[in-house]
Amino acid sequence: GENVEQHPSTLSVQEGDSAVIKCTYSDSASNYFPWYKQELGKGPQLIIDIRSNVGEKKDQRIAVTLNKTAKHFSLHITETQPEDSAVYFCAARTGGGADGLTFGKGTHLIIQP
Amino acid sequence: DTAVSQTPKYLVTQMGNDKSIKCEQNLGHDTMYWYKQDSKKFLKIMFSYNNKELIINETVPNRFSPKSPDKAHLNLHINSLELGDSAVYFCASSQGWDRGFFEKLFFGSGTQLSVL
């Protein structure tokens, strides 16, 4: 089955700086890569996603890049703000149907004031 | 209006007891899921249902039994609770693969289960 590795497990950045979280996946058939943000006491919430036929996608301060050859994808957050502090999960999905998602182990992003 | 709601939010119980967690979604989605998040925040799928039909059943002990009375509800019943069952359980839903949007999962706020 699919295996998703995520790094780093904890990331601390100064407010206003950029943050980058990286993930690798094992199954070359995976075709969908979402990123979820989980705030304390809440469920994960989708923030951005990318399909395998696209190399990059941007939504305001958030961007995701995908390198299918290397089987890795990254989340980029620019001009970080205190409300960006949360746990971020990458995920990958292989095939069709209600397969669900395979998640990475999460990155705790801390924005230092 | 809560899109995916699950109850209870907290569940504290003794080993050996049987408990249920309920989940409802008002998004009109066809597919629903149960995920388990352990103490290290790792999220792992347990079950998925599409239109009341079981699609995914991961290697979960058969003490866990999902029930979907209709496509808006997916409940999780756990028999003979063990210490290792302590975790946060998340219900989620997605639109359904025949419309191409099933990948976008909407999660509930979770049920913190503590087995003593």
mmCIF file of N, CA, C and O in Angstrom, chain B residues 59-102:
data_model
loop_
_atom_site.group_PDB
_atom_site.id
_atom_site.type_symbol
_atom_site.label_atom_id
_atom_site.label_comp_id
_atom_site.label_asym_id
_atom_site.label_seq_id
_atom_site.Cartn_x
_atom_site.Cartn_y
_atom_site.Cartn_z
ATOM 1 N N THR B 59 -7.385 -3.170 8.577
ATOM 2 C CA THR B 59 -7.131 -4.197 9.589
ATOM 3 C C THR B 59 -7.480 -3.665 10.969
ATOM 4 O O THR B 59 -6.622 -3.282 11.753
ATOM 5 N N VAL B 60 -8.755 -3.609 11.214
ATOM 6 C CA VAL B 60 -9.280 -3.122 12.480
ATOM 7 C C VAL B 60 -9.872 -4.319 13.214
ATOM 8 O O VAL B 60 -10.522 -5.158 12.586
ATOM 9 N N PRO B 61 -9.649 -4.431 14.528
ATOM 10 C CA PRO B 61 -10.246 -5.556 15.264
ATOM 11 C C PRO B 61 -11.755 -5.630 15.043
ATOM 12 O O PRO B 61 -12.429 -4.598 14.909
ATOM 13 N N ASN B 62 -12.281 -6.838 15.006
ATOM 14 C CA ASN B 62 -13.718 -6.956 14.743
ATOM 15 C C ASN B 62 -14.567 -6.514 15.924
ATOM 16 O O ASN B 62 -15.802 -6.608 15.877
ATOM 17 N N ARG B 63 -13.928 -6.006 16.976
ATOM 18 C CA ARG B 63 -14.675 -5.360 18.064
ATOM 19 C C ARG B 63 -15.255 -4.026 17.582
ATOM 20 O O ARG B 63 -16.155 -3.472 18.206
ATOM 21 N N PHE B 64 -14.705 -3.518 16.479
ATOM 22 C CA PHE B 64 -15.195 -2.266 15.905
ATOM 23 C C PHE B 64 -16.188 -2.605 14.792
ATOM 24 O O PHE B 64 -15.832 -3.316 13.842
ATOM 25 N N SER B 65 -17.389 -2.086 14.907
ATOM 26 C CA SER B 65 -18.383 -2.375 13.876
ATOM 27 C C SER B 65 -19.081 -1.083 13.468
ATOM 28 O O SER B 65 -19.763 -0.449 14.277
ATOM 29 N N PRO B 66 -18.885 -0.679 12.210
ATOM 30 C CA PRO B 66 -19.580 0.503 11.706
ATOM 31 C C PRO B 66 -20.987 0.133 11.267
ATOM 32 O O PRO B 66 -21.257 -0.997 10.866
ATOM 33 N N LYS B 67 -21.872 1.147 11.357
ATOM 34 C CA LYS B 67 -23.241 0.929 10.897
ATOM 35 C C LYS B 67 -23.699 2.186 10.174
ATOM 36 O O LYS B 67 -23.562 3.290 10.709
ATOM 37 N N SER B 68 -24.257 2.002 8.992
ATOM 38 C CA SER B 68 -24.736 3.143 8.220
ATOM 39 C C SER B 68 -26.211 2.967 7.911
ATOM 40 O O SER B 68 -26.566 2.318 6.919
ATOM 41 N N PRO B 69 -27.099 3.530 8.736
ATOM 42 C CA PRO B 69 -28.536 3.378 8.500
ATOM 43 C C PRO B 69 -29.012 4.093 7.239
ATOM 44 O O PRO B 69 -29.991 3.668 6.614
ATOM 45 N N ASP B 70 -28.325 5.166 6.874
ATOM 46 C CA ASP B 70 -28.589 5.887 5.627
ATOM 47 C C ASP B 70 -27.322 6.635 5.264
ATOM 48 O O ASP B 70 -26.392 6.694 6.068
ATOM 49 N N LYS B 71 -27.280 7.220 4.095
ATOM 50 C CA LYS B 71 -25.988 7.759 3.641
ATOM 51 C C LYS B 71 -25.579 9.014 4.389
ATOM 52 O O LYS B 71 -24.453 9.478 4.236
ATOM 53 N N ALA B 72 -26.450 9.570 5.202
ATOM 54 C CA ALA B 72 -26.090 10.745 5.997
ATOM 55 C C ALA B 72 -25.531 10.386 7.370
ATOM 56 O O ALA B 72 -25.081 11.259 8.102
ATOM 57 N N HIS B 73 -25.580 9.116 7.724
ATOM 58 C CA HIS B 73 -25.154 8.692 9.060
ATOM 59 C C HIS B 73 -24.189 7.518 8.978
ATOM 60 O O HIS B 73 -24.395 6.577 8.198
ATOM 61 N N LEU B 74 -23.157 7.593 9.799
ATOM 62 C CA LEU B 74 -22.243 6.460 9.947
ATOM 63 C C LEU B 74 -21.829 6.404 11.409
ATOM 64 O O LEU B 74 -21.116 7.275 11.891
ATOM 65 N N ASN B 75 -22.300 5.391 12.097
ATOM 66 C CA ASN B 75 -22.018 5.237 13.520
ATOM 67 C C ASN B 75 -20.930 4.189 13.714
ATOM 68 O O ASN B 75 -20.726 3.312 12.869
ATOM 69 N N LEU B 76 -20.238 4.300 14.833
ATOM 70 C CA LEU B 76 -19.168 3.356 15.145
ATOM 71 C C LEU B 76 -19.442 2.748 16.510
ATOM 72 O O LEU B 76 -19.541 3.462 17.507
ATOM 73 N N HIS B 77 -19.577 1.437 16.527
ATOM 74 C CA HIS B 77 -19.806 0.736 17.789
ATOM 75 C C HIS B 77 -18.550 -0.052 18.142
ATOM 76 O O HIS B 77 -17.968 -0.714 17.275
ATOM 77 N N ILE B 78 -18.153 0.046 19.403
ATOM 78 C CA ILE B 78 -16.943 -0.644 19.848
ATOM 79 C C ILE B 78 -17.297 -1.540 21.026
ATOM 80 O O ILE B 78 -17.812 -1.081 22.046
ATOM 81 N N ASN B 79 -17.024 -2.817 20.872
ATOM 82 C CA ASN B 79 -17.279 -3.793 21.945
ATOM 83 C C ASN B 79 -16.005 -4.037 22.761
ATOM 84 O O ASN B 79 -14.889 -3.903 22.254
ATOM 85 N N SER B 80 -16.216 -4.418 23.990
ATOM 86 C CA SER B 80 -15.109 -4.869 24.859
ATOM 87 C C SER B 80 -13.904 -3.936 24.769
ATOM 88 O O SER B 80 -12.795 -4.336 24.392
ATOM 89 N N LEU B 81 -14.114 -2.691 25.107
ATOM 90 C CA LEU B 81 -13.082 -1.670 24.959
ATOM 91 C C LEU B 81 -11.793 -2.039 25.682
ATOM 92 O O LEU B 81 -11.819 -2.593 26.796
ATOM 93 N N GLU B 82 -10.665 -1.727 25.034
ATOM 94 C CA GLU B 82 -9.343 -1.988 25.589
ATOM 95 C C GLU B 82 -8.592 -0.669 25.759
ATOM 96 O O GLU B 82 -8.925 0.335 25.123
ATOM 97 N N LEU B 83 -7.545 -0.716 26.601
ATOM 98 C CA LEU B 83 -6.765 0.497 26.853
ATOM 99 C C LEU B 83 -6.231 1.095 25.545
ATOM 100 O O LEU B 83 -6.217 2.317 25.360
ATOM 101 N N GLY B 84 -5.801 0.229 24.632
ATOM 102 C CA GLY B 84 -5.223 0.681 23.372
ATOM 103 C C GLY B 84 -6.203 1.333 22.425
ATOM 104 O O GLY B 84 -5.809 1.889 21.392
ATOM 105 N N ASP B 85 -7.483 1.287 22.776
ATOM 106 C CA ASP B 85 -8.492 1.947 21.934
ATOM 107 C C ASP B 85 -8.552 3.446 22.203
ATOM 108 O O ASP B 85 -9.200 4.177 21.456
ATOM 109 N N SER B 86 -7.887 3.875 23.260
ATOM 110 C CA SER B 86 -7.890 5.298 23.584
ATOM 111 C C SER B 86 -7.261 6.092 22.447
ATOM 112 O O SER B 86 -6.127 5.821 22.035
ATOM 113 N N ALA B 87 -7.992 7.040 21.925
ATOM 114 C CA ALA B 87 -7.556 7.829 20.762
ATOM 115 C C ALA B 87 -8.636 8.855 20.478
ATOM 116 O O ALA B 87 -9.666 8.904 21.159
ATOM 117 N N VAL B 88 -8.388 9.659 19.434
ATOM 118 C CA VAL B 88 -9.440 10.539 18.924
ATOM 119 C C VAL B 88 -9.970 9.910 17.639
ATOM 120 O O VAL B 88 -9.190 9.546 16.752
ATOM 121 N N TYR B 89 -11.266 9.766 17.559
ATOM 122 C CA TYR B 89 -11.900 9.167 16.396
ATOM 123 C C TYR B 89 -12.603 10.265 15.598
ATOM 124 O O TYR B 89 -13.402 11.027 16.140
ATOM 125 N N PHE B 90 -12.259 10.323 14.310
ATOM 126 C CA PHE B 90 -12.840 11.339 13.436
ATOM 127 C C PHE B 90 -13.739 10.693 12.392
ATOM 128 O O PHE B 90 -13.347 9.727 11.724
ATOM 129 N N CYS B 91 -14.890 11.282 12.255
ATOM 130 C CA CYS B 91 -15.774 10.946 11.155
ATOM 131 C C CYS B 91 -15.493 11.941 10.030
ATOM 132 O O CYS B 91 -15.112 13.095 10.287
ATOM 133 N N ALA B 92 -15.655 11.517 8.795
ATOM 134 C CA ALA B 92 -15.447 12.411 7.659
ATOM 135 C C ALA B 92 -16.403 12.014 6.545
ATOM 136 O O ALA B 92 -16.952 10.907 6.530
ATOM 137 N N SER B 93 -16.594 12.930 5.619
ATOM 138 C CA SER B 93 -17.431 12.606 4.458
ATOM 139 C C SER B 93 -16.827 13.233 3.212
ATOM 140 O O SER B 93 -16.020 14.163 3.289
ATOM 141 N N SER B 94 -17.224 12.699 2.063
ATOM 142 C CA SER B 94 -16.813 13.273 0.780
ATOM 143 C C SER B 94 -17.931 13.061 -0.221
ATOM 144 O O SER B 94 -18.830 12.233 -0.009
ATOM 145 N N GLN B 95 -17.833 13.772 -1.324
ATOM 146 C CA GLN B 95 -18.988 13.889 -2.195
ATOM 147 C C GLN B 95 -19.330 12.611 -2.937
ATOM 148 O O GLN B 95 -20.466 12.389 -3.289
ATOM 149 N N GLY B 96 -18.353 11.752 -3.193
ATOM 150 C CA GLY B 96 -18.678 10.535 -3.919
ATOM 151 C C GLY B 96 -17.926 10.480 -5.229
ATOM 152 O O GLY B 96 -17.822 11.449 -5.947
ATOM 153 N N TRP B 97 -17.358 9.324 -5.565
ATOM 154 C CA TRP B 97 -16.421 9.270 -6.662
ATOM 155 C C TRP B 97 -17.064 9.421 -8.026
ATOM 156 O O TRP B 97 -16.429 9.831 -8.965
ATOM 157 N N ASP B 98 -18.325 9.147 -8.147
ATOM 158 C CA ASP B 98 -18.918 9.245 -9.471
ATOM 159 C C ASP B 98 -19.044 10.682 -9.932
ATOM 160 O O ASP B 98 -19.250 10.940 -11.103
ATOM 161 N N ARG B 99 -18.871 11.621 -9.009
ATOM 162 C CA ARG B 99 -18.893 13.023 -9.394
ATOM 163 C C ARG B 99 -17.499 13.635 -9.368
ATOM 164 O O ARG B 99 -17.325 14.809 -9.552
ATOM 165 N N GLY B 100 -16.516 12.809 -9.102
ATOM 166 C CA GLY B 100 -15.137 13.271 -9.225
ATOM 167 C C GLY B 100 -14.625 14.121 -8.084
ATOM 168 O O GLY B 100 -13.525 14.625 -8.126
ATOM 169 N N PHE B 101 -15.399 14.295 -7.020
ATOM 170 C CA PHE B 101 -14.946 15.154 -5.934
ATOM 171 C C PHE B 101 -14.739 14.393 -4.639
ATOM 172 O O PHE B 101 -14.630 14.967 -3.589
ATOM 173 N N PHE B 102 -14.655 13.077 -4.763
ATOM 174 C CA PHE B 102 -14.670 12.328 -3.523
ATOM 175 C C PHE B 102 -13.416 12.524 -2.705
ATOM 176 O O PHE B 102 -13.378 12.216 -1.548
#
